[in-house]
Amino acid sequence: MTALLSPEIDTVGELTDRCDRCGAAAKLEVVLTSGGDLAFCGHHANRHRADIAKIASKIRIEDGFDWAGK
Ligand SMILES: [Zn+2]
């Protein structure tokens, strides 16, 4: 049995987006359950990890980034 609201997590080679909060290189991208998507740098991905897990249907993490929300 899979947990309700548990997002699918993929590891990708490189992300080309910029963090939506500060403009740094994105380390994590979120596809929202409501559609749309967001990108976060390492700092913001970790700071907002609880919110990201709640709103994400899918998460892409750059290879080598150790996300605290995993
Ligand atoms: Zn940021």
XYZ file of C-alpha atoms and ligand atoms in Angstrom:
71
model
C 0.000 0.000 0.000
C 1.422 3.362 -0.980
C 1.056 6.390 1.222
C -1.545 8.926 0.222
C -0.046 12.094 -1.298
C 3.397 10.582 -1.559
C 5.004 12.229 -4.589
C 6.920 10.327 -7.213
C 10.629 11.246 -7.047
C 12.945 11.119 -10.056
C 16.662 11.843 -10.181
C 17.809 13.729 -13.273
C 21.261 14.569 -14.602
C 20.953 18.334 -14.673
C 18.250 20.948 -14.118
C 18.290 24.097 -16.227
C 15.666 26.072 -14.287
C 16.290 28.820 -11.775
C 14.951 28.917 -8.232
C 11.568 30.711 -8.180
C 12.496 32.317 -4.836
C 16.038 33.594 -5.309
C 17.147 32.913 -8.917
C 19.974 30.520 -8.034
C 20.421 27.360 -10.107
C 17.607 24.919 -9.374
C 18.424 21.638 -7.644
C 14.839 20.437 -7.408
C 11.727 20.818 -9.562
C 8.199 20.192 -8.393
C 5.205 19.282 -10.541
C 2.183 20.438 -8.585
C -0.946 18.392 -8.010
C -2.818 21.490 -9.239
C -0.830 21.544 -12.516
C 2.087 23.921 -13.120
C 5.516 23.528 -11.622
C 8.033 25.209 -9.353
C 11.815 25.153 -9.121
C 13.950 25.516 -6.003
C 17.657 25.877 -5.296
C 19.157 23.571 -2.687
C 18.675 26.099 0.098
C 14.994 26.710 -0.635
C 14.226 23.077 -1.460
C 15.380 22.134 2.026
C 13.730 25.065 3.767
C 10.341 24.384 2.131
C 10.567 20.593 2.129
C 7.389 20.059 4.198
C 5.312 22.276 1.887
C 6.860 20.742 -1.231
C 5.899 17.239 -0.126
C 2.308 18.424 0.435
C 1.764 20.057 -2.973
C 3.878 17.862 -5.249
C 2.622 15.130 -7.521
C 6.111 14.637 -8.898
C 9.589 15.805 -7.848
C 12.736 15.923 -9.967
C 16.019 16.128 -8.071
C 19.351 16.915 -9.661
C 21.773 14.036 -9.379
C 24.030 14.526 -6.373
C 21.710 16.878 -4.480
C 20.893 15.397 -1.086
C 17.381 16.732 -0.426
C 16.365 16.842 3.236
C 12.746 16.076 2.338
C 13.384 12.643 0.847
Zn 16.439 29.719 -3.815
